[in-house]
Coordinates of C-alpha atoms in Angstrom, one line a residue:
Chain L
X173 CA 0.1 0.2 0.1
X174 CA 1.4 3.3 -1.0
X175 CA 0.6 6.6 0.9
X176 CA 0.7 10.2 -0.3
X177 CA 2.9 12.1 1.6
X178 CA 0.0 13.9 2.8
X179 CA -1.7 10.7 4.1
X180 CA 1.8 9.6 5.4
X181 CA 2.0 13.0 7.3
X182 CA -1.3 12.5 8.5
X183 CA -0.8 8.9 10.0
X184 CA 2.2 10.4 11.7
X185 CA 0.7 13.1 13.5
X186 CA -2.2 10.8 14.4
X187 CA 0.6 8.2 15.9
X188 CA 2.4 10.8 17.7
X189 CA -0.6 12.3 19.2
X190 CA -1.7 8.8 20.8
X191 CA 2.1 8.3 21.8
X192 CA 1.9 11.7 23.9
X193 CA -1.3 11.0 25.0
X194 CA 0.1 7.6 26.3
X195 CA 3.1 9.4 28.2
X196 CA 0.5 11.7 29.8
X197 CA 0.5 14.9 27.9
X198 CA -2.8 16.8 27.3
X199 CA -3.1 17.9 23.5
X200 CA -4.8 21.4 23.1
X201 CA -4.2 22.3 19.4
X202 CA -3.2 20.2 16.5
X203 CA -2.3 21.7 12.6
X204 CA -2.6 25.3 14.0
X205 CA -1.5 27.6 10.8
X206 CA -0.7 31.1 10.3
X207 CA 0.9 33.2 7.6
X208 CA 4.7 32.0 8.9
X209 CA 4.0 28.2 8.7
X210 CA 2.3 25.5 10.9
X211 CA 2.8 23.8 14.3
X212 CA 2.2 20.1 14.2
X213 CA 1.0 19.3 17.7
X214 CA 0.7 21.6 20.8
X215 CA 0.7 20.2 24.2
X216 CA 0.9 20.8 27.9
X217 CA 3.4 18.4 29.9
X218 CA 3.3 19.5 33.6
X219 CA 4.3 23.3 33.5
X220 CA 5.7 23.2 30.2
X221 CA 4.2 23.8 26.9
X222 CA 5.5 21.4 24.4
X223 CA 5.5 22.7 20.8
X224 CA 6.2 19.5 18.6
X225 CA 7.1 18.6 15.2
X226 CA 6.7 15.2 13.7
X227 CA 8.7 13.9 10.7
X228 CA 7.3 10.8 9.2
X229 CA 9.4 8.9 6.5
X230 CA 9.2 5.5 5.0
X231 CA 13.1 4.9 4.7
X232 CA 16.2 6.1 6.0
X233 CA 17.6 6.5 2.3
X234 CA 17.5 10.4 2.0
X235 CA 18.9 10.7 5.9
X236 CA 17.0 9.9 9.2
X237 CA 14.1 12.0 9.9
X238 CA 15.9 14.2 12.5
X239 CA 18.1 15.2 10.1
X240 CA 15.2 17.0 7.8
X241 CA 15.2 19.5 10.9
X242 CA 17.7 22.0 9.7
X243 CA 18.7 24.8 11.9
X244 CA 17.0 26.8 9.6
X245 CA 13.6 24.9 10.3
X246 CA 14.7 24.7 14.2
X247 CA 14.6 28.6 13.9
X248 CA 11.3 28.7 12.1
X249 CA 9.8 26.4 15.1
X250 CA 10.9 28.8 17.7
X251 CA 9.4 31.7 15.9
X252 CA 6.2 29.7 15.4
X253 CA 6.0 28.8 19.2
X254 CA 6.6 32.4 20.2
X255 CA 3.4 33.4 17.7
X256 CA 1.2 30.5 18.8
X257 CA 1.5 31.7 22.6
X258 CA 1.1 35.2 21.7
X259 CA -2.5 34.4 19.9
X260 CA -3.2 31.8 23.1
X261 CA -2.6 33.8 26.2
X262 CA -5.1 32.7 28.2
X263 CA -3.8 28.8 27.5
X264 CA 0.0 29.4 27.6
X265 CA 0.1 31.5 31.0
X266 CA 2.8 30.3 33.5
X267 CA 4.0 27.8 31.3
X268 CA 7.6 27.2 30.0
X269 CA 8.3 26.6 26.5
X270 CA 9.8 23.3 25.3
X271 CA 10.3 22.6 21.3
X272 CA 10.0 18.6 20.7
X273 CA 10.9 16.7 17.5
X274 CA 9.3 13.0 17.2
X275 CA 10.5 11.2 14.1
X276 CA 8.6 8.3 12.7
X277 CA 10.2 5.6 10.7
X278 CA 7.2 3.9 8.6
X279 CA 9.0 1.1 6.5
X280 CA 6.8 -0.5 3.6
X281 CA 6.8 -3.9 6.0
X282 CA 7.3 -4.3 9.3
X283 CA 6.5 -1.8 12.3
X284 CA 7.0 1.7 12.5
X285 CA 9.3 3.0 14.9
X286 CA 9.0 6.3 16.8
X287 CA 11.8 8.8 18.5
X288 CA 11.3 11.8 20.5
X289 CA 13.5 14.4 21.2
X290 CA 12.7 16.7 24.0
X291 CA 14.0 20.3 24.6
X292 CA 15.5 20.6 20.9
X293 CA 16.0 24.4 20.4
Chain M
X189 CA 24.1 4.6 22.9
X190 CA 27.0 6.3 21.2
X191 CA 27.1 9.1 24.1
X192 CA 29.6 10.7 25.7
X193 CA 32.5 12.7 26.0
X194 CA 35.6 12.0 23.6
X195 CA 39.0 13.5 23.9
X196 CA 42.4 13.6 22.1
X197 CA 45.0 16.1 20.9
X198 CA 46.4 17.9 17.7
X199 CA 49.0 20.7 17.0
X200 CA 48.2 24.2 15.6
X201 CA 50.7 26.2 13.5
X202 CA 51.5 29.9 14.2
X203 CA 54.2 31.3 12.1
X204 CA 56.8 28.2 11.9
X205 CA 56.4 27.0 15.7
X206 CA 53.7 24.4 16.8
X207 CA 51.5 24.7 20.0
X208 CA 49.3 21.7 21.3
X209 CA 45.6 21.9 20.8
X210 CA 43.2 19.4 23.0
X211 CA 40.5 18.3 20.7
X212 CA 37.1 17.4 22.7
X213 CA 33.7 16.3 21.1
X214 CA 30.8 15.7 22.9
X215 CA 28.0 13.6 21.1
X216 CA 24.2 13.5 22.2
X217 CA 21.1 12.0 20.5
X218 CA 20.0 15.8 19.8
X219 CA 18.7 17.1 16.6
X220 CA 21.6 16.5 14.0
X221 CA 24.2 19.0 14.2
X222 CA 27.8 19.6 13.9
X223 CA 29.7 22.6 15.4
X224 CA 32.9 23.0 15.9
X225 CA 34.4 26.0 18.1
X226 CA 38.0 27.4 18.8
X227 CA 38.5 30.0 16.5
X228 CA 38.8 27.9 13.5
X229 CA 39.6 29.3 9.6
X230 CA 36.9 28.1 7.1
X231 CA 39.1 24.7 6.4
X232 CA 38.6 23.8 9.9
X233 CA 34.7 24.7 9.8
X234 CA 34.4 22.4 6.8
X235 CA 36.2 20.0 8.7
X236 CA 32.5 18.8 9.8
X237 CA 31.8 17.7 6.1
X238 CA 34.6 15.8 5.5
X239 CA 34.2 13.5 8.9
X240 CA 30.8 13.2 8.2
X241 CA 31.2 11.4 5.0
X242 CA 34.2 9.7 6.6
X243 CA 32.6 8.2 9.4
X244 CA 29.8 6.8 6.9
X245 CA 32.3 4.3 6.2
X246 CA 32.4 2.8 9.5
X247 CA 30.0 0.8 10.8
X248 CA 27.9 2.2 14.1
X249 CA 29.2 5.4 13.9
X250 CA 25.8 7.4 12.5
X251 CA 27.8 10.8 13.0
X252 CA 25.5 12.9 10.7
X253 CA 22.5 11.6 13.1
X254 CA 24.0 12.9 16.2
X255 CA 24.5 16.5 17.8
X256 CA 28.5 16.8 18.0
X257 CA 29.9 19.3 19.4
X258 CA 33.7 19.9 18.8
X259 CA 35.8 22.4 20.8
X260 CA 39.6 22.9 20.1
X261 CA 41.5 24.3 23.2
X262 CA 43.0 26.6 23.4
X263 CA 39.9 28.2 22.3
X264 CA 41.4 32.2 21.8
X265 CA 44.0 30.9 19.4
X266 CA 43.5 30.9 15.9
X267 CA 43.5 27.8 14.4
X268 CA 44.0 27.3 10.5
X269 CA 44.1 24.3 7.4
X270 CA 43.2 20.7 7.6
X271 CA 45.7 19.0 10.0
X272 CA 43.0 19.0 12.8
X273 CA 40.5 16.5 10.8
X274 CA 42.1 13.6 12.2
X275 CA 42.2 14.6 15.8
X276 CA 38.0 15.7 15.7
X277 CA 37.6 12.4 14.0
X278 CA 39.1 10.4 16.7
X279 CA 37.9 12.5 19.5
X280 CA 34.1 11.9 17.9
X281 CA 35.0 8.3 17.7
X282 CA 36.1 8.3 21.2
X283 CA 33.0 10.1 22.2
X284 CA 31.0 7.3 20.6
X285 CA 33.2 4.7 22.0
X286 CA 34.1 3.2 18.9
X287 CA 37.7 3.7 19.9
X288 CA 38.9 3.2 23.3
X289 CA 38.8 6.9 25.0
X290 CA 41.7 6.3 27.6
X291 CA 43.9 5.1 24.7
X292 CA 43.5 8.3 22.6
X293 CA 43.1 10.7 24.8
X294 CA 47.0 11.7 24.8
X295 CA 47.9 10.7 21.5
X296 CA 48.4 13.3 18.9
X297 CA 46.6 13.1 16.0
X298 CA 47.4 15.0 12.6
X299 CA 46.2 15.0 9.4
X300 CA 43.4 15.7 6.7
X301 CA 40.8 13.4 6.2
X302 CA 39.1 12.7 2.4
X303 CA 35.6 12.0 2.0
X304 CA 37.0 8.4 1.1
X305 CA 38.2 8.2 4.7
X306 CA 42.0 8.4 3.1
X307 CA 44.5 10.2 5.9
X308 CA 46.1 13.0 3.5
X309 CA 49.5 14.6 4.2
X310 CA 49.5 18.3 5.8
X311 CA 52.1 21.1 5.5
X312 CA 54.4 22.2 8.5
X313 CA 54.4 18.2 9.8
X314 CA 58.1 18.5 11.1
X315 CA 57.2 21.7 13.6
X316 CA 54.1 20.3 14.9
X317 CA 55.7 16.7 15.6
X318 CA 58.4 18.9 17.4
X319 CA 56.4 20.9 19.4
X320 CA 54.5 17.8 20.3
X321 CA 57.4 16.3 21.5
X322 CA 58.7 19.3 23.0
X323 CA 55.7 19.1 25.2
X324 CA 56.2 15.7 26.6
X325 CA 54.0 13.8 23.9
X326 CA 55.6 10.0 23.2
X327 CA 53.2 9.0 20.3
X328 CA 52.1 11.1 17.2
X329 CA 49.6 9.6 14.5
X330 CA 50.3 11.1 11.1
X331 CA 49.4 10.4 7.5
X332 CA 51.6 8.1 5.5
X333 CA 53.0 10.5 3.5
X334 CA 54.4 12.4 6.2
X335 CA 56.0 10.0 8.2
X336 CA 59.3 10.4 6.7
X337 CA 59.1 14.1 7.7
X338 CA 57.8 13.6 11.5
X339 CA 60.4 10.8 12.0
X340 CA 63.0 13.2 11.7
X341 CA 62.1 14.5 15.3
X342 CA 63.6 12.2 18.1
X343 CA 61.9 11.4 21.5
X344 CA 58.9 10.6 19.6
X345 CA 57.1 7.4 18.1
X346 CA 55.6 8.0 15.0
X347 CA 52.4 5.9 13.8
X348 CA 51.8 6.4 10.4
X349 CA 48.4 6.0 9.5
X350 CA 46.5 5.8 6.0
X351 CA 42.9 5.4 6.3
X352 CA 40.7 6.1 8.9
X353 CA 38.7 2.7 9.0
X354 CA 41.9 1.1 9.4
X355 CA 42.9 3.5 12.1
X356 CA 39.8 2.7 14.1
X357 CA 40.2 -1.2 13.5
X358 CA 43.7 -0.9 15.3
X359 CA 42.6 1.0 18.1
X360 CA 39.7 -1.2 18.8
X361 CA 42.1 -4.4 18.6
X362 CA 44.3 -2.4 20.8
X363 CA 41.7 -1.9 23.0
X364 CA 41.1 -5.4 23.1
X365 CA 44.3 -6.0 24.1
X366 CA 45.5 -7.5 20.8
X367 CA 48.8 -7.1 18.6
X368 CA 48.3 -4.3 16.4
X369 CA 50.8 -4.0 13.2
X370 CA 52.4 -1.0 11.9
X371 CA 51.0 0.5 8.7
X372 CA 54.2 0.0 6.2
X373 CA 55.2 3.4 4.6
X374 CA 55.8 3.2 0.9
X375 CA 59.5 4.0 -0.2
X376 CA 59.5 7.0 -2.7
X377 CA 62.3 7.3 -5.1
X378 CA 64.4 10.4 -3.8
X379 CA 64.5 13.4 -6.4
X380 CA 67.8 13.5 -7.9
X381 CA 69.8 15.9 -6.2
X382 CA 70.7 19.3 -7.5
X383 CA 73.5 19.3 -9.6
X384 CA 76.8 20.9 -7.4
X385 CA 77.3 24.1 -9.0
X386 CA 81.3 24.3 -8.6
X387 CA 83.1 27.8 -8.9
X388 CA 85.6 26.3 -11.3
X389 CA 83.2 26.9 -13.7
X390 CA 83.5 30.6 -13.7
X391 CA 85.8 31.7 -16.1
X392 CA 88.2 34.4 -14.9
X393 CA 86.8 37.4 -12.8
X394 CA 89.4 36.7 -10.5
X395 CA 88.1 40.1 -8.1
X396 CA 84.8 38.7 -8.3
X397 CA 85.8 35.4 -6.7
X398 CA 88.1 36.9 -4.2
X399 CA 84.9 38.8 -3.3
X400 CA 82.6 36.1 -3.3
X401 CA 85.1 34.2 -0.9
X402 CA 85.5 36.8 1.5
X403 CA 81.8 37.4 1.7
X404 CA 81.7 33.4 2.5
X405 CA 84.1 33.6 5.3
X406 CA 82.4 36.9 6.9
X407 CA 79.0 36.6 6.1
X408 CA 78.8 39.8 4.5
X409 CA 76.2 41.1 2.4
X410 CA 77.6 41.5 -1.3
X411 CA 76.7 43.8 -4.1
X412 CA 77.5 42.6 -7.6
X413 CA 77.1 45.3 -9.9
X414 CA 78.1 44.8 -13.7
X415 CA 76.8 44.5 -17.4
X416 CA 74.5 41.8 -18.5
X417 CA 76.4 38.6 -19.3
X418 CA 79.2 39.4 -16.7
X419 CA 78.0 36.4 -14.7
X420 CA 77.0 37.7 -11.3
X421 CA 74.0 35.2 -11.1
X422 CA 76.2 32.3 -11.9
X423 CA 78.6 33.8 -9.4
X424 CA 75.9 34.3 -6.6
X425 CA 74.6 30.8 -7.2
X426 CA 78.2 29.4 -6.4
X427 CA 78.0 31.2 -2.8
X428 CA 75.9 28.4 -1.0
X429 CA 78.7 26.0 -1.6
X430 CA 81.4 28.1 0.1
X431 CA 79.1 28.3 3.2
X432 CA 79.9 25.9 5.7
X433 CA 77.0 22.9 6.5
X434 CA 74.2 23.7 8.8
X435 CA 74.8 22.4 12.4
X436 CA 72.0 20.1 13.8
X437 CA 69.8 23.3 15.7
X438 CA 70.2 25.0 12.4
X439 CA 69.2 22.5 9.9
X440 CA 66.2 21.6 12.1
X441 CA 65.5 25.4 12.1
X442 CA 65.5 25.3 8.1
X443 CA 64.0 22.0 7.5
X444 CA 60.8 23.3 9.8
X445 CA 60.6 26.0 7.6
X446 CA 60.9 24.0 4.6
X447 CA 58.1 22.1 5.8
X448 CA 55.5 24.8 6.6
X449 CA 55.9 25.7 3.0
X450 CA 55.5 22.5 1.4
X451 CA 58.6 22.3 -0.1
X452 CA 59.9 19.3 1.5
X453 CA 59.1 15.6 -0.2
X454 CA 56.6 13.0 0.6
X455 CA 57.5 9.4 2.1
X456 CA 60.2 7.6 4.1
X457 CA 62.8 9.9 2.3
X458 CA 62.6 12.9 3.8
X459 CA 66.1 14.2 5.1
X460 CA 67.3 17.3 7.4
X461 CA 68.2 20.2 5.0
X462 CA 71.9 20.3 5.9
X463 CA 73.2 22.8 3.1
X464 CA 72.6 26.7 3.3
X465 CA 69.7 27.2 1.2
X466 CA 69.5 29.3 -1.6
X467 CA 66.4 31.8 -2.9
X468 CA 66.0 34.0 -5.7
X469 CA 62.5 35.6 -6.1
X470 CA 61.8 36.9 -9.1
X471 CA 61.9 41.0 -9.3
X472 CA 58.3 41.0 -9.4
X473 CA 58.1 39.4 -5.9
X474 CA 55.5 41.5 -3.9
X475 CA 56.1 42.3 -0.2
X476 CA 53.9 39.5 1.4
X477 CA 55.9 37.4 -1.1
X478 CA 59.4 38.6 0.0
X479 CA 58.9 39.3 3.7
X480 CA 55.9 37.1 4.4
X481 CA 52.2 37.4 4.9
X482 CA 49.1 37.2 2.9
X483 CA 45.4 37.2 3.4
X484 CA 44.2 35.0 6.3
X485 CA 46.6 32.6 7.0
X486 CA 50.0 34.6 7.4
X487 CA 52.6 32.6 5.3
X488 CA 56.3 32.8 5.6
X489 CA 58.2 34.7 2.8
X490 CA 61.5 34.5 0.8
X491 CA 63.6 36.0 3.3
X492 CA 62.6 33.4 5.9
X493 CA 63.1 30.6 3.2
X494 CA 66.7 32.2 3.3
X495 CA 66.8 31.8 6.5
X496 CA 70.5 30.7 7.5
X497 CA 71.4 30.9 3.8
X498 CA 71.7 33.4 0.9
X499 CA 68.6 35.5 -0.3
X500 CA 69.7 36.5 -3.9
X501 CA 68.2 39.4 -5.6
X502 CA 68.6 39.6 -9.4
X503 CA 68.1 42.8 -11.0
X504 CA 67.4 44.6 -7.5
X505 CA 67.1 48.0 -8.8
X506 CA 63.8 46.4 -10.8
X507 CA 62.6 45.3 -7.3
X508 CA 59.6 47.3 -6.0
X509 CA 61.2 50.1 -3.5
X510 CA 58.7 49.2 -0.5
X511 CA 60.2 45.4 -0.7
X512 CA 63.8 46.5 -0.8
X513 CA 63.0 48.8 1.9
X514 CA 61.3 46.2 3.9
X515 CA 64.5 44.2 3.9
X516 CA 66.4 46.4 6.2
X517 CA 64.6 45.6 9.6
X518 CA 65.1 41.9 9.0
X519 CA 68.6 42.4 8.1
X520 CA 69.4 44.0 11.3
X521 CA 67.2 41.9 13.4
X522 CA 67.5 38.7 12.2
X523 CA 63.8 37.7 12.2
X524 CA 60.9 39.5 11.0
X525 CA 57.1 40.5 12.4
X526 CA 54.3 40.5 10.8
X527 CA 51.5 42.0 12.9
X528 CA 47.6 42.1 11.8
X529 CA 44.9 43.3 14.0
X530 CA 44.5 39.9 15.5
X531 CA 47.7 38.6 16.0
X532 CA 51.6 38.8 15.1
X533 CA 53.7 36.3 14.2
X534 CA 57.4 36.3 13.8
X535 CA 59.8 34.2 11.4
X536 CA 63.2 33.9 11.9
X537 CA 65.0 35.6 8.6
X538 CA 68.9 35.4 9.5
X539 CA 70.2 35.5 5.8
X540 CA 73.2 36.4 3.7
X541 CA 72.2 39.1 1.3
X542 CA 73.6 39.1 -2.3
X543 CA 72.4 41.5 -4.8
X544 CA 73.2 41.7 -8.5
X545 CA 72.4 45.1 -10.7
X546 CA 73.0 46.5 -13.8
X547 CA 74.8 49.6 -14.0
X548 CA 72.6 51.6 -15.4
X549 CA 68.6 50.6 -16.9
X550 CA 70.3 49.9 -20.5
X551 CA 73.0 47.9 -19.1
X552 CA 76.1 49.1 -21.2
X553 CA 77.3 51.7 -18.6
X554 CA 80.3 50.3 -17.7
X555 CA 84.0 50.8 -18.4
X556 CA 84.0 54.1 -20.8
X557 CA 80.0 54.0 -21.0
X558 CA 80.0 54.4 -25.2
X559 CA 77.3 52.3 -25.8
X560 CA 75.2 53.9 -22.7
X561 CA 72.0 55.0 -24.1
X562 CA 70.7 56.0 -20.8
X563 CA 70.3 60.0 -19.5
X564 CA 72.5 61.0 -16.3
X565 CA 69.2 61.4 -14.6
X566 CA 67.9 57.7 -15.4
X567 CA 71.4 56.4 -14.0
X568 CA 71.4 58.2 -11.1
X569 CA 67.5 57.2 -10.1
X570 CA 68.6 53.6 -11.3
X571 CA 70.8 53.2 -8.2
X572 CA 68.9 55.8 -6.4
X573 CA 66.5 52.9 -5.4
X574 CA 69.5 50.6 -3.9
X575 CA 71.8 53.6 -2.0
X576 CA 71.1 54.7 1.1
X577 CA 70.5 52.5 4.4
X578 CA 69.8 49.1 2.4
X579 CA 73.7 49.7 1.0
X580 CA 74.7 50.9 4.3
X581 CA 74.1 47.1 5.1
X582 CA 76.0 45.6 2.3
X583 CA 79.8 45.3 3.3
X584 CA 81.3 44.1 -0.2
X585 CA 80.3 46.0 -3.4
X586 CA 82.2 45.1 -6.3
X587 CA 82.1 45.5 -10.0
X588 CA 82.0 42.6 -12.4
X589 CA 83.5 43.1 -15.9
X590 CA 82.2 40.4 -18.6
X591 CA 85.2 38.2 -19.7
X592 CA 87.3 38.9 -22.3
X593 CA 88.0 36.8 -25.2
X594 CA 91.3 36.1 -23.4
X595 CA 89.6 34.1 -20.6
X596 CA 87.8 31.8 -22.9
X597 CA 90.5 29.3 -23.0
X598 CA 91.8 30.0 -19.6
X599 CA 92.4 27.1 -17.2
X600 CA 90.0 26.6 -14.8
X601 CA 90.1 28.1 -11.6
X602 CA 89.9 26.9 -8.1
X603 CA 87.2 24.7 -7.2
X604 CA 84.4 25.0 -4.5
X605 CA 85.9 22.7 -2.5
X606 CA 89.5 24.0 -2.1
X607 CA 87.9 27.6 -1.0
X608 CA 85.2 25.8 1.0
X609 CA 87.9 24.7 3.1
X610 CA 89.6 27.8 3.5
X611 CA 86.3 29.4 4.6
X612 CA 85.5 27.1 7.1
X613 CA 88.9 27.5 8.8
X614 CA 88.2 31.4 8.2
X615 CA 84.9 31.0 10.2
X616 CA 86.3 29.4 12.9
X617 CA 88.8 31.5 13.7
X618 CA 86.0 34.3 13.8
X619 CA 83.9 32.2 16.3
X620 CA 86.9 31.8 18.5
X621 CA 87.6 35.6 18.5
X622 CA 84.2 37.0 18.8
X623 CA 82.5 34.7 21.5
X624 CA 82.8 37.0 23.9
X625 CA 82.0 39.9 22.2
X626 CA 78.8 38.8 20.4
X627 CA 77.9 36.0 22.9
X628 CA 77.2 33.6 20.8
X629 CA 78.8 30.4 18.8
X630 CA 79.9 30.9 15.1
X631 CA 79.9 34.5 15.3
X632 CA 81.4 36.2 12.0
X633 CA 83.1 39.5 11.0
X634 CA 80.0 40.7 9.7
X635 CA 78.3 41.0 13.0
X636 CA 80.7 42.7 14.9
X637 CA 80.0 46.8 15.7
X638 CA 82.2 49.2 14.5
X639 CA 83.0 50.5 17.8
X640 CA 84.6 47.2 18.9
X641 CA 86.6 46.9 15.8
X642 CA 87.7 50.8 16.4
X643 CA 88.1 50.1 20.2
X644 CA 90.7 48.3 22.2
X645 CA 92.1 45.7 22.2
X646 CA 91.0 45.1 18.4
X647 CA 91.9 48.3 17.1
X648 CA 94.4 48.3 14.2
X649 CA 97.9 50.3 14.6
X650 CA 98.0 53.6 12.3
X651 CA 100.8 52.1 10.0
X652 CA 98.0 49.6 9.0
X653 CA 95.3 52.0 8.5
X654 CA 96.9 54.8 6.9
X655 CA 95.4 54.5 3.2
X656 CA 92.1 54.4 5.0
X657 CA 92.8 57.0 7.8
X658 CA 93.4 59.0 4.7
X659 CA 90.5 58.1 2.9
X660 CA 88.3 59.4 5.7
X661 CA 90.1 62.5 6.3
X662 CA 89.6 63.3 2.8
X663 CA 86.2 62.8 2.7
X664 CA 85.9 60.1 0.1
X665 CA 84.6 57.3 2.8
X666 CA 82.2 57.7 5.5
X667 CA 82.9 56.4 8.9
X668 CA 80.2 53.7 8.1
X669 CA 82.6 53.0 5.1
X670 CA 85.3 53.0 7.3
X671 CA 83.8 50.2 9.6
X672 CA 82.6 48.1 6.6
X673 CA 86.5 48.5 5.3
X674 CA 87.7 47.3 8.7
X675 CA 85.1 43.9 8.9
X676 CA 86.5 43.0 5.4
X677 CA 89.8 43.3 6.3
X678 CA 89.7 41.2 9.2
X679 CA 87.9 38.6 6.7
X680 CA 90.6 38.7 4.5
X681 CA 93.1 38.4 7.1
X682 CA 91.3 35.2 8.3
X683 CA 91.2 33.7 5.1
X684 CA 94.9 34.1 4.6
X685 CA 95.4 32.7 7.9
X686 CA 96.9 35.8 9.8
X687 CA 96.9 36.8 13.4
X688 CA 95.4 40.5 12.5
X689 CA 94.9 42.5 9.4
X690 CA 98.2 44.3 8.1
X691 CA 98.3 47.2 5.9
X692 CA 98.1 45.3 2.7
X693 CA 94.9 43.2 3.7
X694 CA 93.0 47.0 4.6
X695 CA 94.2 48.2 1.4
X696 CA 92.6 45.4 -0.3
X697 CA 89.3 45.5 1.7
X698 CA 89.3 49.6 0.2
X699 CA 90.3 48.2 -3.0
X700 CA 86.9 46.0 -3.0
X701 CA 84.7 48.4 -2.1
X702 CA 85.9 51.2 -4.6
X703 CA 85.5 49.0 -7.5
X704 CA 81.7 49.1 -7.1
X705 CA 81.7 52.7 -8.6
X706 CA 78.2 53.4 -7.2
X707 CA 76.9 55.7 -4.9
X708 CA 77.2 53.9 -1.7

């Protein structure tokens, strides 16, 4: 079964959300968009506001999923996180900001694997 | 998994001396990235890309998927070039526990890493290894092609390496306590030695040859003035052959300089340079090429390459005036300091200067000068560039006449070997005599201040200096010229095996100056 890039991304985000819920986080926003770009998942982990980027790949032929998060993308994530907080002042009050990246590798056969990096930038 | 800190050492180059650099690598499973801190130039920054490619060849070394931070300490000192690649690679491998961290920690690694994992040679390995040995390092790992050069340094074990995969394998075996075989260094055919230029090949030119012998014996700077084809270049090229061989410390210095310039060969068969070098820059040379400098990385210039040897400036008046003027300080101090906003680098530059010049721009203004097409003004300005402070430092100024027809069939003159023997004897006598005055070994007459020669106990009796005194009184000779004549007279006496110069030697010295026919 071949998935389009879009479907693959949605699949990865659903998987990531399930994982985060299982970790005891509260999901408060998904696929938030603004003029500057998109945030995949926003969650609350205790006293931390977690802005999460999800990268999904079917193989490592073009590098590991994490490698796609370049410093340019990291800078964009930081800026987006700030924009989200400005817009949701009432939800974000008193929480520290943390940026996470979740990488999901879903080979054509076999089980998908998930890796979670906390506080990357 | 693959997390931690790794350390090893390398050596950086500052001028022609090395300084030991601690290389630390921290590897964590964060977002992939490779940062190198510690004031590296762009070659050092790009090291991360080379290392990522080379690491991809090794199992369990996913450098491109890890967050790697490398620090080169002392972090305030500038690091130049690709020689840190190997040390950074080994530090990263140690951090990922692919090589035993305790083993590599105190070793020095030098070398550039290629994308295919080969370890490539870098310039300046001799001074780098020497600096490592001086700080007490016992083992250095160098590229195979630099192994011969590194082995010139005593008290240190040199381990050549050809490839990073093989290096990791050897360290791994070492960590497990297995025997490790050394990498054989391929033997290269040494380049054919330069043909010895013998003094007997020069026809006639008795005066110029005498001046050359005196210059060699007393370490005097020399000016050869004469028309084209007179043999000025031929004579100058034969000066290094007359000079005594370099002693151990000197040849280490000279070889280190040539190593930094990349002028040594590769492989097993690298030898110390034991003969005084001969450097002849073209007259179009820039100030940076002659004195040293350049953008970014400060490179030694021709005067440093000629350290302990001969710097020959052919067609001296054609050189840029700024270049000639900038020779003065190095001539005086024996070293040159190149200052930049960020750093100051000092290079050694104790060389013997030989200048060659045509008598005028057209080259025919010798003898009666009937063929000369130059105006008096042209002739004056041509030598005007030379005269003054630079010529003040040139003790011997002789005119070279073109050999006539009668010289063509003349028997060969004295050979380099027999003249060099006399020079060596004269040098021994000078070293003995000036040991206390100059406070160093192997002092030469050219280094003795005029006040010493005119004062007790070295003052010559007035019977010996009659002609010289008269020239001074009549104003045809300056006091500086007086001192220079005295220095040459001492050298002439040393060559002839006399205790002190007499009237004949002083007069000969004076005549060697007067032959120049140039404004001094």
